[in-house]
Coordinates of C-alpha atoms and ligand atoms in Angstrom, one line a residue:
M1 CA 139.1 75.2 60.1
A2 CA 138.5 78.1 57.8
A3 CA 137.3 81.3 59.4
N4 CA 133.6 82.1 59.1
T5 CA 132.9 85.3 60.9
L6 CA 129.3 84.9 62.0
F7 CA 129.4 81.2 62.8
D8 CA 132.7 81.5 64.7
G9 CA 131.3 84.4 66.7
L10 CA 128.1 82.7 67.6
L11 CA 129.2 79.0 68.2
G12 CA 132.8 78.6 67.2
G13 CA 134.7 76.0 69.2
R14 CA 131.7 74.7 71.0
E15 CA 131.3 71.3 69.3
A16 CA 131.8 69.5 72.6
D17 CA 129.6 71.9 74.7
S18 CA 127.0 69.6 76.2
R19 CA 125.1 72.3 78.0
L20 CA 121.4 72.7 77.2
L21 CA 120.7 75.4 74.6
L22 CA 117.2 75.0 73.5
R23 CA 114.3 73.7 75.6
V24 CA 111.2 72.8 73.6
P25 CA 108.2 72.3 75.9
G26 CA 106.6 69.0 75.1
G27 CA 109.4 68.1 72.7
H28 CA 113.1 67.3 72.5
D29 CA 115.6 69.5 74.3
W30 CA 118.8 70.3 72.5
S31 CA 122.4 70.8 73.7
C32 CA 124.8 73.1 72.0
A33 CA 126.8 70.1 70.7
E34 CA 123.6 68.5 69.2
L35 CA 122.7 71.7 67.4
I36 CA 126.1 72.0 65.9
L37 CA 126.0 68.3 64.7
R38 CA 122.6 68.8 63.0
C39 CA 123.9 72.1 61.5
G40 CA 127.0 70.3 60.2
Q41 CA 124.8 67.7 58.4
Y42 CA 122.6 70.4 56.9
A43 CA 125.7 72.3 55.7
N44 CA 127.0 69.2 54.0
L45 CA 123.6 68.7 52.3
L46 CA 123.5 72.3 51.1
L47 CA 127.0 71.8 49.5
R48 CA 125.7 68.7 47.8
C49 CA 122.8 70.7 46.5
G50 CA 125.3 72.9 44.8
V51 CA 125.2 75.9 47.2
E52 CA 128.2 78.1 46.5
P53 CA 129.5 81.2 48.4
G54 CA 126.9 84.0 48.2
D55 CA 124.1 81.7 47.0
R56 CA 120.7 82.4 48.6
V57 CA 119.0 79.7 50.6
A58 CA 115.3 80.8 50.9
V59 CA 113.3 79.2 53.7
Q60 CA 109.6 79.4 54.5
V61 CA 109.1 76.9 57.3
D62 CA 107.5 76.8 60.7
K63 CA 109.5 77.7 63.7
S64 CA 111.6 74.8 65.0
V65 CA 115.1 74.1 66.2
D66 CA 115.8 72.5 62.8
A67 CA 115.1 75.8 61.2
I68 CA 117.7 77.4 63.5
A69 CA 120.1 74.6 62.4
L70 CA 119.3 75.4 58.8
Y71 CA 120.1 79.1 59.3
L72 CA 123.4 78.3 60.9
A73 CA 124.2 75.7 58.2
T74 CA 123.6 78.2 55.5
V75 CA 126.0 80.6 57.1
R76 CA 128.6 77.9 57.5
A77 CA 128.2 76.8 53.9
G78 CA 128.9 80.4 52.8
G79 CA 125.3 81.0 51.7
A80 CA 122.9 83.9 52.4
F81 CA 120.0 82.9 54.6
L82 CA 116.7 84.2 53.3
P83 CA 113.8 83.5 55.7
L84 CA 110.2 84.2 54.6
N85 CA 107.1 84.8 56.7
T86 CA 105.0 81.5 56.8
A87 CA 101.9 83.6 56.3
Y88 CA 102.9 84.5 52.7
P89 CA 100.7 82.8 50.1
R90 CA 102.3 81.4 46.9
A91 CA 101.7 84.6 45.0
E92 CA 103.9 86.6 47.4
V93 CA 106.6 83.9 47.7
G94 CA 106.8 83.9 43.9
Y95 CA 108.0 87.4 43.9
F96 CA 110.8 86.6 46.4
L97 CA 111.9 83.5 44.5
D98 CA 112.0 85.5 41.2
D99 CA 113.9 88.4 42.8
A100 CA 116.4 86.5 44.9
E101 CA 117.0 83.5 42.6
P102 CA 117.9 81.1 45.4
A103 CA 119.9 78.0 44.8
V104 CA 117.7 76.1 47.4
F105 CA 114.2 76.8 48.6
V106 CA 113.0 75.0 51.7
C107 CA 109.2 74.9 52.4
D108 CA 106.7 73.0 54.5
P109 CA 106.0 69.5 53.0
A110 CA 102.3 70.3 53.0
R111 CA 103.0 73.2 50.6
A112 CA 105.6 71.5 48.4
A113 CA 103.1 70.9 45.5
E114 CA 102.6 74.7 45.2
F115 CA 106.2 75.1 44.3
D116 CA 106.5 72.3 41.7
G117 CA 108.7 73.4 38.8
I118 CA 110.5 76.3 40.5
D119 CA 114.1 76.9 39.4
A120 CA 115.6 76.4 42.9
R121 CA 116.3 73.0 44.4
L122 CA 113.2 72.3 46.5
L123 CA 113.6 70.7 50.0
T124 CA 111.0 70.4 52.8
L125 CA 111.0 70.7 56.5
D126 CA 108.1 70.6 58.9
A127 CA 107.7 71.9 62.4
D128 CA 108.9 68.5 63.9
G129 CA 112.0 68.5 61.8
N130 CA 110.7 66.0 59.2
G131 CA 110.9 66.3 55.4
S132 CA 113.4 65.9 52.6
L133 CA 115.9 68.1 54.3
A134 CA 116.2 65.8 57.2
D135 CA 116.0 62.7 55.0
G136 CA 118.8 63.9 52.8
A137 CA 121.0 64.9 55.8
R138 CA 120.5 61.9 58.0
E139 CA 123.2 59.8 56.4
L140 CA 125.7 62.7 56.0
A141 CA 128.6 63.4 58.2
A142 CA 128.2 66.0 60.9
D143 CA 131.8 67.2 60.6
F144 CA 131.9 70.3 58.4
D145 CA 134.8 72.4 57.5
N146 CA 133.3 75.9 57.4
V147 CA 133.3 77.7 54.1
E148 CA 135.5 80.8 54.6
R149 CA 133.6 84.0 55.0
G150 CA 134.8 87.3 56.2
E151 CA 133.3 90.3 57.9
D152 CA 131.9 91.9 54.7
D153 CA 130.5 88.8 53.1
L154 CA 126.8 88.3 52.8
A155 CA 125.2 86.3 55.6
A156 CA 121.5 87.0 55.1
I157 CA 118.9 88.7 53.0
L158 CA 115.8 89.9 54.7
Y159 CA 113.0 91.4 52.6
T160 CA 111.5 94.6 53.7
S161 CA 108.8 96.5 51.7
G162 CA 109.4 99.9 50.3
T163 CA 107.2 102.8 49.4
T164 CA 106.9 101.3 45.9
G165 CA 105.0 98.4 47.4
L166 CA 107.5 95.8 46.3
S167 CA 109.8 94.3 48.8
K168 CA 113.5 94.9 48.7
G169 CA 116.1 92.4 50.0
A170 CA 118.3 94.0 52.7
M171 CA 121.7 92.5 52.4
L172 CA 123.3 91.9 55.8
S173 CA 126.9 90.9 56.2
H174 CA 128.5 88.6 58.7
D175 CA 129.8 91.6 60.7
N176 CA 126.5 93.5 60.5
L177 CA 124.9 90.7 62.4
L178 CA 127.8 89.7 64.7
S179 CA 128.8 93.2 65.8
N180 CA 125.2 93.9 66.8
T181 CA 124.9 90.7 68.7
L182 CA 128.1 91.4 70.7
T183 CA 126.9 95.0 71.4
L184 CA 123.5 93.9 72.6
A185 CA 124.6 90.9 74.7
D186 CA 126.9 93.3 76.5
Y187 CA 124.5 96.2 76.8
W188 CA 121.7 94.1 78.1
Q189 CA 124.1 92.1 80.3
F190 CA 123.2 88.6 79.0
D191 CA 125.3 85.7 80.1
D192 CA 125.1 81.9 80.2
T193 CA 122.9 81.9 83.3
D194 CA 120.1 83.5 81.3
V195 CA 117.0 81.7 80.1
L196 CA 115.2 83.5 77.3
L197 CA 111.5 82.8 76.7
H198 CA 111.5 82.8 72.9
A199 CA 108.0 83.2 71.4
L200 CA 108.8 85.4 68.4
P201 CA 108.8 84.2 64.9
I202 CA 112.3 83.5 63.5
F203 CA 111.8 84.9 60.0
H204 CA 112.4 88.4 61.1
T205 CA 115.2 90.4 62.7
H206 CA 113.7 90.5 66.2
G207 CA 113.3 86.7 66.7
L208 CA 116.4 85.6 64.8
F209 CA 119.1 88.2 64.8
V210 CA 118.3 89.8 68.2
A211 CA 116.9 87.0 70.4
T212 CA 118.5 83.9 68.9
N213 CA 121.9 85.3 68.1
I214 CA 122.3 86.8 71.5
M215 CA 121.5 83.5 73.3
L216 CA 123.7 81.4 71.0
R217 CA 126.6 83.8 71.6
V218 CA 126.3 83.8 75.4
G219 CA 125.5 80.1 75.7
G220 CA 122.4 80.7 77.8
Q221 CA 119.1 78.8 77.2
M222 CA 116.1 79.5 75.1
I223 CA 112.7 78.1 75.9
F224 CA 111.5 77.8 72.4
L225 CA 107.8 78.2 71.8
R226 CA 106.3 77.9 68.3
R227 CA 104.4 81.1 68.7
F228 CA 103.0 83.4 71.3
D229 CA 100.5 81.2 73.2
L230 CA 99.2 82.9 76.4
E231 CA 98.8 79.7 78.4
L232 CA 102.3 78.5 77.5
M233 CA 103.7 81.9 78.3
L234 CA 102.2 81.9 81.7
E235 CA 103.4 78.4 82.3
Q236 CA 106.9 79.0 81.2
L237 CA 107.6 82.5 82.5
P238 CA 108.6 81.2 85.9
N239 CA 111.4 79.2 84.2
A240 CA 112.8 82.2 82.4
T241 CA 115.0 85.2 83.2
A242 CA 114.3 87.3 80.1
L243 CA 111.6 87.9 77.5
M244 CA 111.8 89.8 74.2
G245 CA 108.6 90.7 72.5
V246 CA 106.5 93.1 70.5
P247 CA 104.1 95.4 72.3
T248 CA 101.2 93.0 71.7
F249 CA 103.0 90.4 73.9
Y250 CA 102.9 92.8 76.8
T251 CA 99.3 94.0 76.3
R252 CA 98.1 90.4 76.0
L253 CA 100.0 89.4 79.2
L254 CA 98.6 92.4 81.1
A255 CA 95.1 91.5 80.0
D256 CA 95.4 88.3 82.0
E257 CA 95.0 88.6 85.8
R258 CA 97.3 85.6 86.3
F259 CA 100.2 87.8 85.0
D260 CA 101.3 89.3 88.3
R261 CA 104.3 90.4 90.4
E262 CA 104.8 86.9 91.8
L263 CA 104.9 85.2 88.5
V264 CA 107.8 87.3 87.2
A265 CA 109.5 88.1 90.5
H266 CA 112.7 86.3 89.5
M267 CA 112.8 87.8 85.9
R268 CA 115.7 90.0 85.0
L269 CA 114.7 91.7 81.8
F270 CA 111.7 92.4 79.5
V271 CA 112.6 93.9 76.1
S272 CA 110.1 95.5 73.7
G273 CA 110.5 96.6 70.1
S274 CA 109.4 96.4 66.5
A275 CA 106.6 98.8 67.2
P276 CA 105.9 101.7 69.5
L277 CA 105.2 100.6 73.1
L278 CA 102.5 102.9 74.5
A279 CA 103.7 104.8 77.5
E280 CA 100.5 103.7 79.3
T281 CA 101.5 100.0 78.8
H282 CA 105.0 100.8 80.2
V283 CA 103.4 102.4 83.3
Q284 CA 100.8 99.6 83.7
F285 CA 103.5 97.0 83.4
E286 CA 105.6 98.5 86.1
Q287 CA 102.6 98.9 88.4
R288 CA 101.6 95.3 87.9
T289 CA 105.0 93.6 88.1
G290 CA 107.5 96.1 89.5
H291 CA 109.6 95.7 86.3
R292 CA 110.3 98.5 83.8
I293 CA 110.2 97.3 80.2
L294 CA 113.3 98.1 78.2
E295 CA 112.4 99.6 74.9
R296 CA 114.7 99.6 71.9
Y297 CA 114.6 100.6 68.3
G298 CA 115.8 98.8 65.2
M299 CA 115.1 98.0 61.6
T300 CA 115.7 95.2 59.2
E301 CA 118.4 97.2 57.4
T302 CA 120.2 98.0 60.6
N303 CA 119.4 95.5 63.2
M304 CA 119.3 97.5 66.5
N305 CA 120.1 101.2 66.7
T306 CA 119.2 102.5 70.1
S307 CA 118.2 101.1 73.4
N308 CA 117.0 102.4 76.8
P309 CA 119.7 101.8 79.4
Y310 CA 120.0 98.6 81.4
D311 CA 121.1 100.3 84.6
G312 CA 119.9 103.9 84.1
E313 CA 116.4 105.2 83.7
R314 CA 114.2 103.4 81.2
R315 CA 112.1 106.2 79.9
A316 CA 108.6 105.4 78.8
G317 CA 107.7 106.6 75.3
T318 CA 111.4 106.8 74.2
V319 CA 113.7 104.3 72.5
G320 CA 116.8 105.4 74.6
F321 CA 120.3 106.1 73.4
P322 CA 122.4 105.2 70.4
L323 CA 124.0 101.8 71.0
P324 CA 127.8 101.9 71.5
G325 CA 129.4 102.3 68.0
V326 CA 126.2 103.5 66.4
E327 CA 125.8 107.1 65.4
I328 CA 122.4 108.7 65.0
R329 CA 121.7 112.2 63.6
I330 CA 118.4 114.0 63.0
C331 CA 118.2 115.7 59.6
D332 CA 115.8 117.9 57.7
P333 CA 113.9 115.4 55.5
E334 CA 113.9 117.8 52.5
T335 CA 117.5 119.2 52.6
G336 CA 119.3 116.5 54.5
A337 CA 120.9 119.1 56.8
V338 CA 121.3 118.3 60.4
V339 CA 118.6 120.1 62.4
A340 CA 119.2 122.1 65.6
P341 CA 119.4 120.1 68.9
G342 CA 115.9 119.1 70.1
E343 CA 114.3 119.6 66.7
I344 CA 112.2 117.0 65.0
G345 CA 113.6 115.4 61.8
M346 CA 114.5 112.3 59.9
I347 CA 116.4 109.7 61.9
E348 CA 119.7 108.7 60.1
V349 CA 121.9 105.9 61.3
R350 CA 125.6 104.9 60.8
G351 CA 127.6 102.1 62.2
P352 CA 128.8 98.5 61.8
N353 CA 125.2 97.4 62.0
V354 CA 124.1 99.2 58.8
F355 CA 123.5 96.9 55.9
Q356 CA 125.3 96.6 52.6
G357 CA 122.5 97.8 50.4
Y358 CA 119.4 96.3 48.7
W359 CA 119.8 93.2 46.7
R360 CA 120.1 94.0 43.0
K361 CA 118.6 97.5 43.5
P362 CA 121.5 99.9 43.5
E363 CA 119.3 102.9 42.7
K364 CA 117.1 102.2 45.8
T365 CA 120.3 101.7 47.9
A366 CA 121.6 105.1 46.7
E367 CA 118.3 106.8 47.7
E368 CA 118.5 105.5 51.3
L369 CA 122.1 105.0 52.0
R370 CA 124.0 108.3 51.9
A371 CA 127.6 108.6 50.5
D372 CA 128.9 109.2 54.1
G373 CA 127.4 105.9 55.3
F374 CA 124.3 107.2 57.0
F375 CA 121.1 105.3 56.4
V376 CA 117.9 107.2 56.0
T377 CA 115.4 105.3 58.2
G378 CA 112.1 106.9 57.2
D379 CA 111.3 107.4 60.9
L380 CA 110.9 110.9 62.3
G381 CA 112.3 111.7 65.7
R382 CA 114.1 114.0 68.1
F383 CA 116.5 113.8 71.0
D384 CA 115.3 115.2 74.3
D385 CA 117.6 117.2 76.6
D386 CA 118.9 114.1 78.2
G387 CA 119.8 112.4 75.0
Y388 CA 116.9 110.0 74.8
L389 CA 115.5 109.4 71.3
H390 CA 111.8 109.8 70.7
I391 CA 110.2 108.4 67.6
L392 CA 107.5 110.8 66.6
G393 CA 106.1 109.4 63.4
R394 CA 107.1 108.0 60.1
D395 CA 107.9 109.7 56.9
K396 CA 107.3 106.4 55.1
D397 CA 103.8 105.2 54.6
L398 CA 103.8 102.1 56.9
V399 CA 101.4 100.3 59.1
I400 CA 102.8 98.2 62.0
S401 CA 100.4 95.5 63.1
G402 CA 101.3 93.2 65.9
G403 CA 105.0 94.0 65.1
Y404 CA 104.6 93.1 61.4
N405 CA 105.3 95.9 58.9
I406 CA 102.8 96.4 56.2
Y407 CA 103.3 98.7 53.3
P408 CA 99.9 100.2 52.1
K409 CA 101.1 100.4 48.5
Q410 CA 101.1 96.6 48.1
I411 CA 97.6 96.4 49.4
E412 CA 96.4 99.2 47.2
T413 CA 97.9 97.6 44.1
E414 CA 96.0 94.4 44.8
I415 CA 92.7 96.2 45.5
D416 CA 93.1 98.4 42.4
A417 CA 93.5 95.3 40.2
L418 CA 90.0 94.1 41.2
D419 CA 87.2 94.5 38.6
G420 CA 85.1 97.5 39.4
V421 CA 87.7 99.3 41.5
V422 CA 88.8 102.8 40.4
E423 CA 91.3 103.4 43.1
S424 CA 92.0 102.7 46.8
A425 CA 93.9 103.8 49.8
A426 CA 95.1 101.6 52.6
F427 CA 96.0 103.0 56.0
G428 CA 96.4 102.1 59.6
V429 CA 93.8 102.4 62.3
P430 CA 94.2 101.8 66.1
H431 CA 93.6 98.2 67.1
P432 CA 93.3 97.2 70.8
D433 CA 95.4 94.0 70.4
L434 CA 97.7 94.6 67.4
G435 CA 98.4 98.3 67.9
E436 CA 97.4 99.1 64.4
A437 CA 95.4 97.2 61.8
V438 CA 94.9 97.8 58.1
A439 CA 91.7 99.5 56.8
A440 CA 91.1 100.5 53.2
A441 CA 89.0 103.1 51.4
V442 CA 87.8 102.1 48.0
V443 CA 86.3 104.1 45.1
L444 CA 84.1 102.0 42.9
A445 CA 83.4 102.4 39.2
D446 CA 79.8 103.4 38.3
G447 CA 77.6 100.3 38.5
A448 CA 80.2 98.1 40.3
S449 CA 78.7 96.1 43.1
L450 CA 81.6 95.0 45.3
D451 CA 81.0 94.8 49.0
E452 CA 83.4 94.7 51.9
G453 CA 83.4 90.8 52.1
A454 CA 84.0 90.5 48.4
V455 CA 87.1 92.7 48.5
I456 CA 88.6 90.8 51.5
D457 CA 87.8 87.5 49.9
A458 CA 89.5 88.5 46.6
L459 CA 92.7 89.3 48.5
R460 CA 92.8 85.9 50.3
D461 CA 95.3 84.2 47.9
R462 CA 97.1 87.4 47.0
L463 CA 98.2 88.7 50.4
A464 CA 99.2 87.2 53.8
R465 CA 96.3 87.3 56.2
F466 CA 98.0 89.9 58.4
K467 CA 98.1 92.3 55.5
Q468 CA 94.4 92.0 54.6
P469 CA 92.2 94.9 55.5
R470 CA 90.1 94.3 58.6
R471 CA 87.7 96.9 57.3
V472 CA 86.9 98.2 53.9
F473 CA 85.0 101.5 53.3
F474 CA 83.5 102.7 50.1
V475 CA 83.9 106.4 49.3
D476 CA 82.9 108.6 46.4
A477 CA 86.4 110.0 46.2
L478 CA 89.7 109.8 48.1
P479 CA 90.6 112.9 50.1
R480 CA 93.5 114.7 48.4
N481 CA 95.7 117.7 49.1
A482 CA 96.4 120.5 46.6
M483 CA 99.3 118.5 45.2
G484 CA 96.9 115.6 44.5
K485 CA 98.4 113.4 47.2
V486 CA 96.0 111.2 49.1
Q487 CA 95.6 112.5 52.6
K488 CA 95.9 109.3 54.7
N489 CA 95.7 111.4 57.9
V490 CA 92.2 112.4 56.9
L491 CA 91.2 108.8 56.3
R492 CA 92.8 107.7 59.6
D493 CA 90.8 110.4 61.5
T494 CA 87.6 109.6 59.7
Y495 CA 87.8 105.8 60.4
N496 CA 89.8 106.1 63.7
D497 CA 87.4 103.8 65.6
A498 CA 86.9 101.3 62.8
C499 CA 88.6 98.5 64.8
T500 CA 87.9 99.6 68.3
S501 CA 84.1 100.1 68.4
Ligands
MCA1 C1 98.3 87.3 63.2 N1 97.3 87.9 62.6 C2 97.6 89.2 62.4 C3 98.9 89.3 63.0 N2 99.3 88.1 63.5 N3 97.0 90.2 61.8 C4 97.6 91.4 61.8 N4 98.8 91.6 62.4 C5 99.5 90.6 62.9 N5 100.7 90.8 63.5 C6 96.0 87.4 62.1 C7 95.9 85.9 62.1 O1 96.2 85.4 60.8 C8 94.5 85.7 62.5 O2 93.6 85.9 61.4 C9 94.2 86.8 63.4 O3 95.1 87.8 63.0 C10 94.3 86.4 64.9 O4 95.5 85.7 65.0 P1 96.1 85.3 66.5 O5 96.0 83.9 66.7 O6 95.5 86.2 67.5 O7 97.5 85.8 66.2 P2 98.8 85.3 66.8 O8 99.2 84.0 66.1 O9 98.6 85.2 68.3 O10 99.8 86.4 66.4 C11 99.8 87.7 66.9 C12 101.2 88.1 67.3 C13 102.1 87.7 66.1 C14 101.7 87.2 68.5 C15 101.3 89.5 67.6 O11 101.7 88.4 65.0 C16 103.6 87.9 66.4 O12 104.3 87.1 66.9 N6 104.1 89.1 66.0 C17 105.5 89.4 66.1 C18 106.0 90.0 64.8 C19 107.5 90.2 64.8 O13 108.3 89.4 65.2 N7 108.0 91.3 64.3 C20 109.4 91.7 64.3 C21 109.7 92.2 62.9 P3 92.3 85.0 61.2 O14 91.6 85.2 62.6 O15 91.5 85.7 60.1 O16 92.7 83.7 60.9 S1 111.5 92.7 63.0 C22 111.3 94.3 63.2 O17 110.2 94.8 63.1 C23 112.4 95.3 63.5 C24 113.7 95.1 62.8 C25 112.6 95.4 65.0 O18 112.8 96.5 65.5 O19 112.4 94.3 65.7
AMP2 P1 111.1 96.6 59.7 O1 110.4 97.1 58.5 O2 110.7 95.3 60.2 O3 112.6 96.8 59.5 O4 110.7 97.6 60.9 C1 111.4 98.7 61.2 C2 110.5 99.8 61.7 O5 109.8 99.4 62.8 C3 111.3 101.0 62.1 O6 111.7 101.8 61.0 C4 110.2 101.7 63.0 O7 109.3 102.5 62.2 C5 109.6 100.6 63.6 N1 110.1 100.3 65.0 C6 111.0 99.4 65.4 N2 111.1 99.5 66.8 C7 110.4 100.5 67.2 C8 110.1 101.1 68.4 N3 110.6 100.7 69.6 N4 109.2 102.1 68.5 C9 108.6 102.6 67.4 N5 108.8 102.1 66.1 C10 109.7 101.0 66.1

């Protein structure tokens, strides 16, 4: 069998492993062997569809075990897996299809008509595993001789927005993903006795490359929920040993009195990431459950960079230490020089986890990936005297809402395009459930009569719901500094309680 770094590292040689891998409450439970069989059929279908090494397979489907099989099939077939948030409307998906030029695009059957006439081969897959993907694969052999792929070959492209407002495809190699999986599985002490309650979406790093890859690698089980559903979470927590989530998971659980010490007495680990976990949530969680949440820090371009320790002190409000094999330095954002110990600066990362660059954007890659291999994260931080990394802000203009990253520029571009709008500024405001939510300040042309509802309505087909402003304010002029730059901090202060009062 030809070597395929990522697939071999996650599931290699386990074709006969009949242990349960994925438990789907109310649905079918999957053994490891069954997953590999389905994956083999999908890989055969992808080759029939003409997928060649390095080709992109773009996927916008609901969370399901079949979607995991499709991810693994793409990797085995030598392709680059390109998952897309199911919340993206046609207009947003169009950008990704144009930019990535996938050989195959898989979407929900209910949305297939929206994609009539696209250049890629169109297949469908619904949340229950039905659609033309399954139909086409059903008669195909499950045996599949992996397409040979080495450490540096492309395994996935994940889009992440930039300050320009347009998303860039972060190219992740087989070894970027596998090396991080091995490091994390070891650092967090996962093994085949673990049962992970999996409620994250699988179109982002956290749910796919952290949670899923680790569990595939160690041969533990996942209880696979379609989404975060509080009742199901409370029902399933007693069956799990570990949970990975964004801070909203933890604040929602804490808001329910049934979430108590007894319910999670047997749990081994709670991991939080993708957005800052408030120190008060950390403290409240420990008081309620006796467990200390383990917070870690990562990015689409780098997978995971730092983590609080498994055995040592998990320090609230910090993201812990650089992971083994990962180097972190703090630099002056202007000059790039390393700052004095304890000083605040730009967080830069180097290691086997750091991506290969942005898809077809060498100039963007050169801006963010230094010649010596350090990646400029756009996050500001400092190390404390004990070596814990604190994230203190962002140099990049970014809103993190419920763990989803939203780049204001994209929202501003859409609002500015509306008739009657002179200019706009989008910014984050505190939100009790989502951490932050998007608000916008808009300057109207003389005589224009747009109101808040009309602006939000106009964005409905243009932007995913989670990116749409929760509040829109009309102003005579945007606050600017002497350089003419919009002062988002002033807007944030002015409208600080827009989503809390
Ligand atoms: C849903 N809505 C949102 C969000 N999610 N709005 C803003 N931000 C969101 N994150 C919208 C819905 O469309 C709906 O709109 C309304 O808010 C309420 O939806 P609700 O049913 O409460 O939402 P939900 O389905 O329960 O989802 C909330 C959630 C979910 C559980 C926090 O967003 C989630 O699973 N987030 C995880 C994101 C994640 O995996 N991030 C990792 C990225 P309406 O009411 O108008 O219909 S990877 C990453 O960041 C890095 C690499 C890392 O370090 O991990
Ligand atoms: P993404 O755009 O999805 O790659 O998200 C990466 C960004 O999420 C990072 O650059 C940080 O700004 C943020 N992030 C991830 N984990 C944490 C964390 N534990 N604390 C604060 N911010 C985080």
